[in-house]
PDB file of C-alpha atoms and ligand atoms in Angstrom:
ATOM      1  CA  MET A 127       2.595   2.951 -10.257  1.00 95.00           C
ATOM      2  CA  ILE A 128       0.162   5.302  -8.546  1.00 98.00           C
ATOM      3  CA  LYS A 129      -3.213   4.592  -9.290  1.00 98.00           C
ATOM      4  CA  ILE A 130      -6.142   7.332  -9.087  1.00 98.00           C
ATOM      5  CA  LEU A 131      -9.714   6.775  -9.704  1.00 98.00           C
ATOM      6  CA  ALA A 132     -11.351  10.401 -11.382  1.00 98.00           C
ATOM      7  CA  PHE A 133     -14.932  11.089 -11.163  1.00 98.00           C
ATOM      8  CA  ALA A 134     -17.050  14.082 -10.824  1.00 98.00           C
ATOM      9  CA  GLY A 135     -20.343  13.926  -8.857  1.00 98.00           C
ATOM     10  CA  SER A 136     -22.566  14.907 -11.405  1.00 98.00           C
ATOM     11  CA  GLY A 137     -24.397  13.007 -14.520  1.00 98.00           C
ATOM     12  CA  ARG A 138     -25.104  15.934 -16.726  1.00 98.00           C
ATOM     13  CA  LYS A 139     -23.703  15.434 -20.195  1.00 96.00           C
ATOM     14  CA  ASP A 140     -22.443  19.228 -20.112  1.00 96.00           C
ATOM     15  CA  SER A 141     -20.815  18.747 -16.869  1.00 97.00           C
ATOM     16  CA  VAL A 142     -18.276  21.386 -15.153  1.00 98.00           C
ATOM     17  CA  ASN A 143     -17.124  19.217 -13.108  1.00 98.00           C
ATOM     18  CA  LYS A 144     -16.408  16.655 -15.192  1.00 98.00           C
ATOM     19  CA  LYS A 145     -14.741  19.342 -17.270  1.00 98.00           C
ATOM     20  CA  VAL A 146     -12.857  19.860 -13.696  1.00 98.00           C
ATOM     21  CA  VAL A 147     -12.231  16.768 -13.108  1.00 98.00           C
ATOM     22  CA  ALA A 148     -10.352  16.146 -16.642  1.00 98.00           C
ATOM     23  CA  ILE A 149      -7.831  18.989 -15.804  1.00 98.00           C
ATOM     24  CA  ALA A 150      -6.938  17.594 -12.752  1.00 98.00           C
ATOM     25  CA  ALA A 151      -6.426  14.192 -13.766  1.00 98.00           C
ATOM     26  CA  LYS A 152      -4.127  15.707 -16.884  1.00 98.00           C
ATOM     27  CA  GLY A 153      -1.971  16.753 -13.908  1.00 98.00           C
ATOM     28  CA  ALA A 154      -2.380  13.606 -12.112  1.00 98.00           C
ATOM     29  CA  ARG A 155      -1.332  11.810 -14.938  1.00 98.00           C
ATOM     30  CA  GLU A 156       1.603  14.818 -16.091  1.00 98.00           C
ATOM     31  CA  ALA A 157       2.728  13.769 -12.020  1.00 98.00           C
ATOM     32  CA  GLY A 158       3.394  10.083 -13.075  1.00 98.00           C
ATOM     33  CA  ALA A 159      -0.213   8.240 -12.340  1.00 98.00           C
ATOM     34  CA  GLU A 160      -2.237   6.050 -14.242  1.00 98.00           C
ATOM     35  CA  VAL A 161      -5.543   7.545 -14.314  1.00 98.00           C
ATOM     36  CA  THR A 162      -9.442   5.975 -14.221  1.00 98.00           C
ATOM     37  CA  ILE A 163     -11.974   8.504 -15.046  1.00 98.00           C
ATOM     38  CA  VAL A 164     -15.494   7.083 -15.062  1.00 98.00           C
ATOM     39  CA  ASN A 165     -18.690   8.256 -15.225  1.00 98.00           C
ATOM     40  CA  LEU A 166     -21.007   7.401 -12.297  1.00 98.00           C
ATOM     41  CA  GLU A 167     -24.104   7.760 -14.396  1.00 98.00           C
ATOM     42  CA  ASP A 168     -22.643   5.006 -16.478  1.00 98.00           C
ATOM     43  CA  PHE A 169     -22.764   2.540 -13.893  1.00 97.00           C
ATOM     44  CA  ASP A 170     -26.660   3.066 -13.437  1.00 92.00           C
ATOM     45  CA  MET A 171     -27.223   1.755  -9.589  1.00 97.00           C
ATOM     46  CA  PRO A 172     -30.026   1.323  -8.736  1.00 97.00           C
ATOM     47  CA  ILE A 173     -31.286   3.716  -5.348  1.00 98.00           C
ATOM     48  CA  PHE A 174     -29.760   2.171  -2.345  1.00 98.00           C
ATOM     49  CA  ASN A 175     -31.996   0.271  -0.307  1.00 97.00           C
ATOM     50  CA  GLU A 176     -30.910  -1.856   2.476  1.00 98.00           C
ATOM     51  CA  ASP A 177     -34.134  -4.461   1.295  1.00 98.00           C
ATOM     52  CA  LEU A 178     -33.266  -4.582  -2.115  1.00 97.00           C
ATOM     53  CA  GLU A 179     -29.434  -5.379  -1.084  1.00 97.00           C
ATOM     54  CA  ALA A 180     -31.221  -8.290   1.441  1.00 97.00           C
ATOM     55  CA  GLN A 181     -32.783 -10.219  -1.141  1.00 97.00           C
ATOM     56  CA  GLN A 182     -30.639  -9.375  -4.768  1.00 95.00           C
ATOM     57  CA  GLY A 183     -27.314  -8.748  -2.967  1.00 96.00           C
ATOM     58  CA  MET A 184     -25.119  -5.793  -4.618  1.00 96.00           C
ATOM     59  CA  PRO A 185     -25.807  -4.812  -8.033  1.00 96.00           C
ATOM     60  CA  VAL A 186     -23.652  -5.691 -10.712  1.00 97.00           C
ATOM     61  CA  ALA A 187     -22.917  -2.392 -11.545  1.00 97.00           C
ATOM     62  CA  ALA A 188     -22.329  -0.685  -7.880  1.00 98.00           C
ATOM     63  CA  GLN A 189     -19.984  -4.107  -7.071  1.00 97.00           C
ATOM     64  CA  ALA A 190     -17.531  -3.247 -10.136  1.00 98.00           C
ATOM     65  CA  PHE A 191     -17.546   0.471  -9.086  1.00 98.00           C
ATOM     66  CA  LYS A 192     -16.655  -0.653  -5.656  1.00 98.00           C
ATOM     67  CA  GLU A 193     -13.846  -3.021  -7.119  1.00 97.00           C
ATOM     68  CA  LEU A 194     -12.619   0.053  -8.853  1.00 98.00           C
ATOM     69  CA  MET A 195     -12.084   1.863  -5.769  1.00 98.00           C
ATOM     70  CA  ILE A 196     -10.461  -0.623  -3.847  1.00 98.00           C
ATOM     71  CA  SER A 197      -7.779  -1.329  -6.799  1.00 98.00           C
ATOM     72  CA  HIS A 198      -7.086   2.437  -7.088  1.00 98.00           C
ATOM     73  CA  ASP A 199      -4.836   4.088  -4.508  1.00 98.00           C
ATOM     74  CA  GLY A 200      -6.488   7.580  -4.227  1.00 98.00           C
ATOM     75  CA  PHE A 201      -9.681   9.488  -6.271  1.00 98.00           C
ATOM     76  CA  LEU A 202     -10.031  13.097  -7.680  1.00 98.00           C
ATOM     77  CA  ILE A 203     -13.569  13.907  -6.744  1.00 98.00           C
ATOM     78  CA  SER A 204     -15.304  16.856  -8.538  1.00 98.00           C
ATOM     79  CA  SER A 205     -18.757  17.820  -6.860  1.00 98.00           C
ATOM     80  CA  PRO A 206     -21.639  19.820  -7.530  1.00 98.00           C
ATOM     81  CA  GLU A 207     -23.515  22.000  -4.886  1.00 98.00           C
ATOM     82  CA  TYR A 208     -27.080  21.036  -4.236  1.00 98.00           C
ATOM     83  CA  ASN A 209     -28.845  22.687  -1.801  1.00 97.00           C
ATOM     84  CA  SER A 210     -25.465  23.450  -0.233  1.00 96.00           C
ATOM     85  CA  SER A 211     -24.423  19.679  -0.527  1.00 98.00           C
ATOM     86  CA  TYR A 212     -23.970  16.621  -2.658  1.00 98.00           C
ATOM     87  CA  SER A 213     -25.618  15.112  -5.294  1.00 98.00           C
ATOM     88  CA  SER A 214     -27.963  11.794  -4.944  1.00 98.00           C
ATOM     89  CA  LEU A 215     -25.826  10.219  -7.210  1.00 98.00           C
ATOM     90  CA  PHE A 216     -22.802  11.045  -5.338  1.00 98.00           C
ATOM     91  CA  LYS A 217     -24.229   9.637  -2.291  1.00 98.00           C
ATOM     92  CA  ASN A 218     -25.951   6.588  -3.703  1.00 98.00           C
ATOM     93  CA  ALA A 219     -22.510   5.706  -5.035  1.00 98.00           C
ATOM     94  CA  ILE A 220     -20.116   6.020  -2.329  1.00 98.00           C
ATOM     95  CA  ASP A 221     -22.876   4.377   0.054  1.00 98.00           C
ATOM     96  CA  TRP A 222     -23.124   0.806  -2.061  1.00 98.00           C
ATOM     97  CA  ALA A 223     -19.241   1.388  -2.256  1.00 98.00           C
ATOM     98  CA  SER A 224     -19.280   1.200   1.154  1.00 98.00           C
ATOM     99  CA  ARG A 225     -21.448  -2.265   1.460  1.00 98.00           C
ATOM    100  CA  LYS A 226     -19.176  -5.353   2.510  1.00 95.00           C
ATOM    101  CA  THR A 227     -19.942  -8.024  -0.391  1.00 93.00           C
ATOM    102  CA  GLY A 228     -17.081 -11.056  -0.451  1.00 90.00           C
ATOM    103  CA  ASP A 229     -13.828 -11.573   2.045  1.00 91.00           C
ATOM    104  CA  GLU A 230     -12.414  -7.800   1.463  1.00 94.00           C
ATOM    105  CA  ALA A 231     -11.726  -5.393   4.276  1.00 95.00           C
ATOM    106  CA  ASN A 232     -13.943  -3.412   5.738  1.00 96.00           C
ATOM    107  CA  MET A 233     -14.797  -0.326   4.086  1.00 97.00           C
ATOM    108  CA  ALA A 234     -11.614  -1.793   1.189  1.00 98.00           C
ATOM    109  CA  ALA A 235     -12.850   0.834  -1.269  1.00 98.00           C
ATOM    110  CA  TYR A 236     -12.055   4.316   1.670  1.00 98.00           C
ATOM    111  CA  ARG A 237      -9.784   2.846   4.193  1.00 98.00           C
ATOM    112  CA  GLY A 238      -6.033   3.483   3.763  1.00 97.00           C
ATOM    113  CA  LYS A 239      -6.927   5.630   0.364  1.00 98.00           C
ATOM    114  CA  VAL A 240      -6.387   9.326  -0.301  1.00 98.00           C
ATOM    115  CA  ALA A 241      -8.307  12.002  -2.259  1.00 98.00           C
ATOM    116  CA  ALA A 242      -8.329  15.351  -3.548  1.00 98.00           C
ATOM    117  CA  ILE A 243     -11.554  17.577  -3.680  1.00 98.00           C
ATOM    118  CA  MET A 244     -12.728  19.597  -5.883  1.00 98.00           C
ATOM    119  CA  GLY A 245     -16.526  21.469  -6.759  1.00 98.00           C
ATOM    120  CA  ALA A 246     -17.707  23.475  -9.775  1.00 98.00           C
ATOM    121  CA  SER A 247     -20.435  26.050 -10.425  1.00 97.00           C
ATOM    122  CA  PRO A 248     -21.929  28.605 -11.810  1.00 97.00           C
ATOM    123  CA  GLY A 249     -22.356  30.810  -8.650  1.00 95.00           C
ATOM    124  CA  ALA A 250     -19.864  32.874  -7.058  1.00 93.00           C
ATOM    125  CA  LEU A 251     -18.233  30.499  -4.393  1.00 93.00           C
ATOM    126  CA  GLY A 252     -17.914  27.518  -6.680  1.00 93.00           C
ATOM    127  CA  GLY A 253     -19.607  25.335  -4.129  1.00 92.00           C
ATOM    128  CA  MET A 254     -17.429  25.993  -1.672  1.00 95.00           C
ATOM    129  CA  ARG A 255     -20.825  24.613   1.011  1.00 97.00           C
ATOM    130  CA  VAL A 256     -20.331  21.074  -0.811  1.00 98.00           C
ATOM    131  CA  LEU A 257     -16.226  20.565  -0.220  1.00 98.00           C
ATOM    132  CA  VAL A 258     -16.784  20.905   3.903  1.00 98.00           C
ATOM    133  CA  VAL A 259     -19.419  18.145   3.994  1.00 98.00           C
ATOM    134  CA  LEU A 260     -17.632  16.336   0.789  1.00 98.00           C
ATOM    135  CA  ARG A 261     -14.205  16.274   2.975  1.00 98.00           C
ATOM    136  CA  MET A 262     -16.407  14.866   6.447  1.00 98.00           C
ATOM    137  CA  LEU A 263     -18.014  11.972   4.508  1.00 98.00           C
ATOM    138  CA  MET A 264     -14.684  11.139   2.701  1.00 98.00           C
ATOM    139  CA  GLU A 265     -12.823  11.745   6.195  1.00 98.00           C
ATOM    140  CA  ASN A 266     -15.557   9.649   8.187  1.00 98.00           C
ATOM    141  CA  LEU A 267     -15.144   6.535   5.732  1.00 98.00           C
ATOM    142  CA  GLY A 268     -11.772   6.037   6.198  1.00 98.00           C
ATOM    143  CA  THR A 269     -10.052   8.298   3.072  1.00 98.00           C
ATOM    144  CA  MET A 270      -6.795  10.693   3.773  1.00 98.00           C
ATOM    145  CA  VAL A 271      -8.490  13.917   2.217  1.00 98.00           C
ATOM    146  CA  LEU A 272      -5.955  16.818   1.213  1.00 98.00           C
ATOM    147  CA  PRO A 273      -6.143  19.833   2.953  1.00 98.00           C
ATOM    148  CA  ASN A 274      -5.845  21.836  -0.395  1.00 98.00           C
ATOM    149  CA  GLN A 275      -8.893  21.388  -2.521  1.00 98.00           C
ATOM    150  CA  LYS A 276     -10.159  24.103  -5.298  1.00 98.00           C
ATOM    151  CA  ALA A 277     -13.986  25.638  -5.990  1.00 98.00           C
ATOM    152  CA  VAL A 278     -14.618  26.568  -9.010  1.00 98.00           C
ATOM    153  CA  GLY A 279     -16.876  29.657  -9.294  1.00 97.00           C
ATOM    154  CA  GLY A 280     -18.333  31.421 -12.433  1.00 97.00           C
ATOM    155  CA  ALA A 281     -17.772  27.643 -14.302  1.00 97.00           C
ATOM    156  CA  PHE A 282     -20.125  28.153 -16.845  1.00 97.00           C
ATOM    157  CA  ALA A 283     -18.273  30.936 -18.307  1.00 97.00           C
ATOM    158  CA  MET A 284     -15.196  29.455 -18.008  1.00 97.00           C
ATOM    159  CA  PHE A 285     -15.511  25.633 -20.269  1.00 95.00           C
ATOM    160  CA  ASP A 286     -16.388  25.301 -23.705  1.00 92.00           C
ATOM    161  CA  GLY A 287     -18.150  22.661 -25.379  1.00 91.00           C
ATOM    162  CA  ASN A 288     -14.906  20.300 -25.202  1.00 92.00           C
ATOM    163  CA  GLY A 289     -13.866  21.186 -21.808  1.00 91.00           C
ATOM    164  CA  ASN A 290     -10.762  23.866 -22.335  1.00 94.00           C
ATOM    165  CA  ILE A 291     -10.275  26.035 -19.721  1.00 97.00           C
ATOM    166  CA  ASN A 292      -9.907  30.234 -20.457  1.00 96.00           C
ATOM    167  CA  ASP A 293      -8.347  30.915 -17.181  1.00 97.00           C
ATOM    168  CA  VAL A 294      -5.148  29.618 -16.739  1.00 97.00           C
ATOM    169  CA  LYS A 295      -4.729  30.726 -12.965  1.00 98.00           C
ATOM    170  CA  THR A 296      -7.958  27.866 -12.556  1.00 98.00           C
ATOM    171  CA  GLU A 297      -6.309  25.519 -14.457  1.00 98.00           C
ATOM    172  CA  LYS A 298      -2.757  25.513 -12.967  1.00 98.00           C
ATOM    173  CA  ALA A 299      -4.443  24.975  -9.544  1.00 98.00           C
ATOM    174  CA  LEU A 300      -6.414  21.816 -10.837  1.00 98.00           C
ATOM    175  CA  LYS A 301      -3.945  20.498 -12.349  1.00 98.00           C
ATOM    176  CA  SER A 302      -1.418  21.174  -9.234  1.00 98.00           C
ATOM    177  CA  LEU A 303      -3.551  19.511  -7.246  1.00 98.00           C
ATOM    178  CA  GLY A 304      -3.420  16.552  -9.374  1.00 98.00           C
ATOM    179  CA  LYS A 305      -0.284  16.464  -8.762  1.00 98.00           C
ATOM    180  CA  GLU A 306      -0.031  16.801  -5.451  1.00 98.00           C
ATOM    181  CA  LEU A 307      -2.585  14.176  -4.778  1.00 98.00           C
ATOM    182  CA  VAL A 308       0.273  11.922  -6.876  1.00 98.00           C
ATOM    183  CA  GLU A 309       2.821  13.123  -4.655  1.00 98.00           C
ATOM    184  CA  THR A 310       1.462  12.071  -1.347  1.00 98.00           C
ATOM    185  CA  LEU A 311       0.571   8.751  -2.684  1.00 98.00           C
ATOM    186  CA  THR A 312       4.241   8.222  -3.794  1.00 97.00           C
ATOM    187  CA  LYS A 313       5.522   9.402  -0.214  1.00 97.00           C
ATOM    188  CA  LEU A 314       2.649   7.430   1.518  1.00 96.00           C
ATOM    189  CA  LYS A 315       3.870   4.106  -0.708  1.00 91.00           C
ATOM    190  CA  ALA A 316       7.040   4.530  -0.206  1.00 87.00           C
TER     191      ALA A 316
HETATM  192  C1  FNR B 421     -28.356  23.281  -7.764  1.00 70.50           C
HETATM  193  N1  FNR B 421     -27.135  24.467  -8.260  1.00 70.50           N
HETATM  194  C2  FNR B 421     -26.725  25.168  -6.890  1.00 70.50           C
HETATM  195  N2  FNR B 421     -25.375  26.026  -6.925  1.00 70.50           N
HETATM  196  C3  FNR B 421     -24.466  25.948  -5.751  1.00 70.50           C
HETATM  197  O1  FNR B 421     -23.294  26.901  -6.280  1.00 70.50           O
HETATM  198  N3  FNR B 421     -25.259  26.189  -4.683  1.00 70.50           N
HETATM  199  C4  FNR B 421     -25.867  25.133  -4.232  1.00 70.50           C
HETATM  200  O2  FNR B 421     -26.098  25.075  -3.972  1.00 70.50           O
HETATM  201  C5  FNR B 421     -26.806  24.982  -5.764  1.00 70.50           C
HETATM  202  N4  FNR B 421     -27.853  24.109  -5.706  1.00 70.50           N
HETATM  203  C6  FNR B 421     -28.415  23.564  -6.602  1.00 70.50           C
HETATM  204  C7  FNR B 421     -29.461  22.263  -6.560  1.00 70.50           C
HETATM  205  C8  FNR B 421     -29.805  21.901  -7.515  1.00 70.50           C
HETATM  206  C9  FNR B 421     -31.204  20.573  -7.030  1.00 70.50           C
HETATM  207  C10 FNR B 421     -29.876  21.763  -8.570  1.00 70.50           C
HETATM  208  C11 FNR B 421     -30.227  20.947 -10.235  1.00 70.50           C
HETATM  209  C12 FNR B 421     -28.572  22.695  -8.701  1.00 70.50           C
HETATM  210  C13 FNR B 421     -25.954  24.600  -8.934  1.00 70.50           C
HETATM  211  C14 FNR B 421     -25.371  24.152  -9.505  1.00 70.50           C
HETATM  212  O3  FNR B 421     -24.631  24.418  -9.466  1.00 70.50           O
HETATM  213  C15 FNR B 421     -25.220  23.698 -11.161  1.00 70.50           C
HETATM  214  O4  FNR B 421     -26.960  22.837 -11.684  1.00 70.50           O
HETATM  215  C16 FNR B 421     -24.286  22.706 -11.676  1.00 70.50           C
HETATM  216  O5  FNR B 421     -24.099  22.935 -13.259  1.00 70.50           O
HETATM  217  C17 FNR B 421     -23.622  21.701 -11.658  1.00 70.50           C
HETATM  218  O6  FNR B 421     -22.650  20.787 -11.926  1.00 70.50           O
HETATM  219  P1  FNR B 421     -22.668  20.517 -13.243  1.00 70.50           P
HETATM  220  O7  FNR B 421     -23.669  19.890 -13.438  1.00 70.50           O
HETATM  221  O8  FNR B 421     -22.510  21.884 -14.398  1.00 70.50           O
HETATM  222  O9  FNR B 421     -20.901  19.640 -12.841  1.00 70.50           O
END
């Protein structure tokens, strides 16, 4: 079975990116995948610092996140756009997971994986600019990023507090992206 790790780049409780991830995850599950949704803030990783790494090694929380990435085939990621880029919460997790700690292959969390990327913002463009740098980052680390992506604009008006979406077209596009990720991974694993 295809295993997908899904997470948002926001630690906010009522994050629209978390809601976007949940809908795409639904699409991936309907396509037959096992999806694990995690909240990055739950890992409570310290800000990456090579001195800290040299003194204490990889923190348990960062190791746990990295192992989750390694044990899944692909990723569903939705990122907020902070000043036209990704959040420090997201980049910090990505940096920790790029560090080698044992006898795993180099960049085992990234190489050979496939990601579908999304963004959500209250602004009209939905964080379109973050998708450019997010794609570049993941590709540089060795993860193939699906050509299709989705930026959800006007996101605050689209979701209620329970994550229900009132825009059928966007819901369909997000679920379809989740499904496409599963279909791509299924072909690659065949
Ligand atoms: C933002 N926000 C924002 N939005 C956007 O569309 N383009 C941008 O460049 C920025 N820049 C930015 C910088 C910083 C530091 C913050 C805190 C916020 C607004 C952002 O889209 C909004 O806070 C979203 O709610 C974040 O997503 P979550 O937390 O709801 O998932």
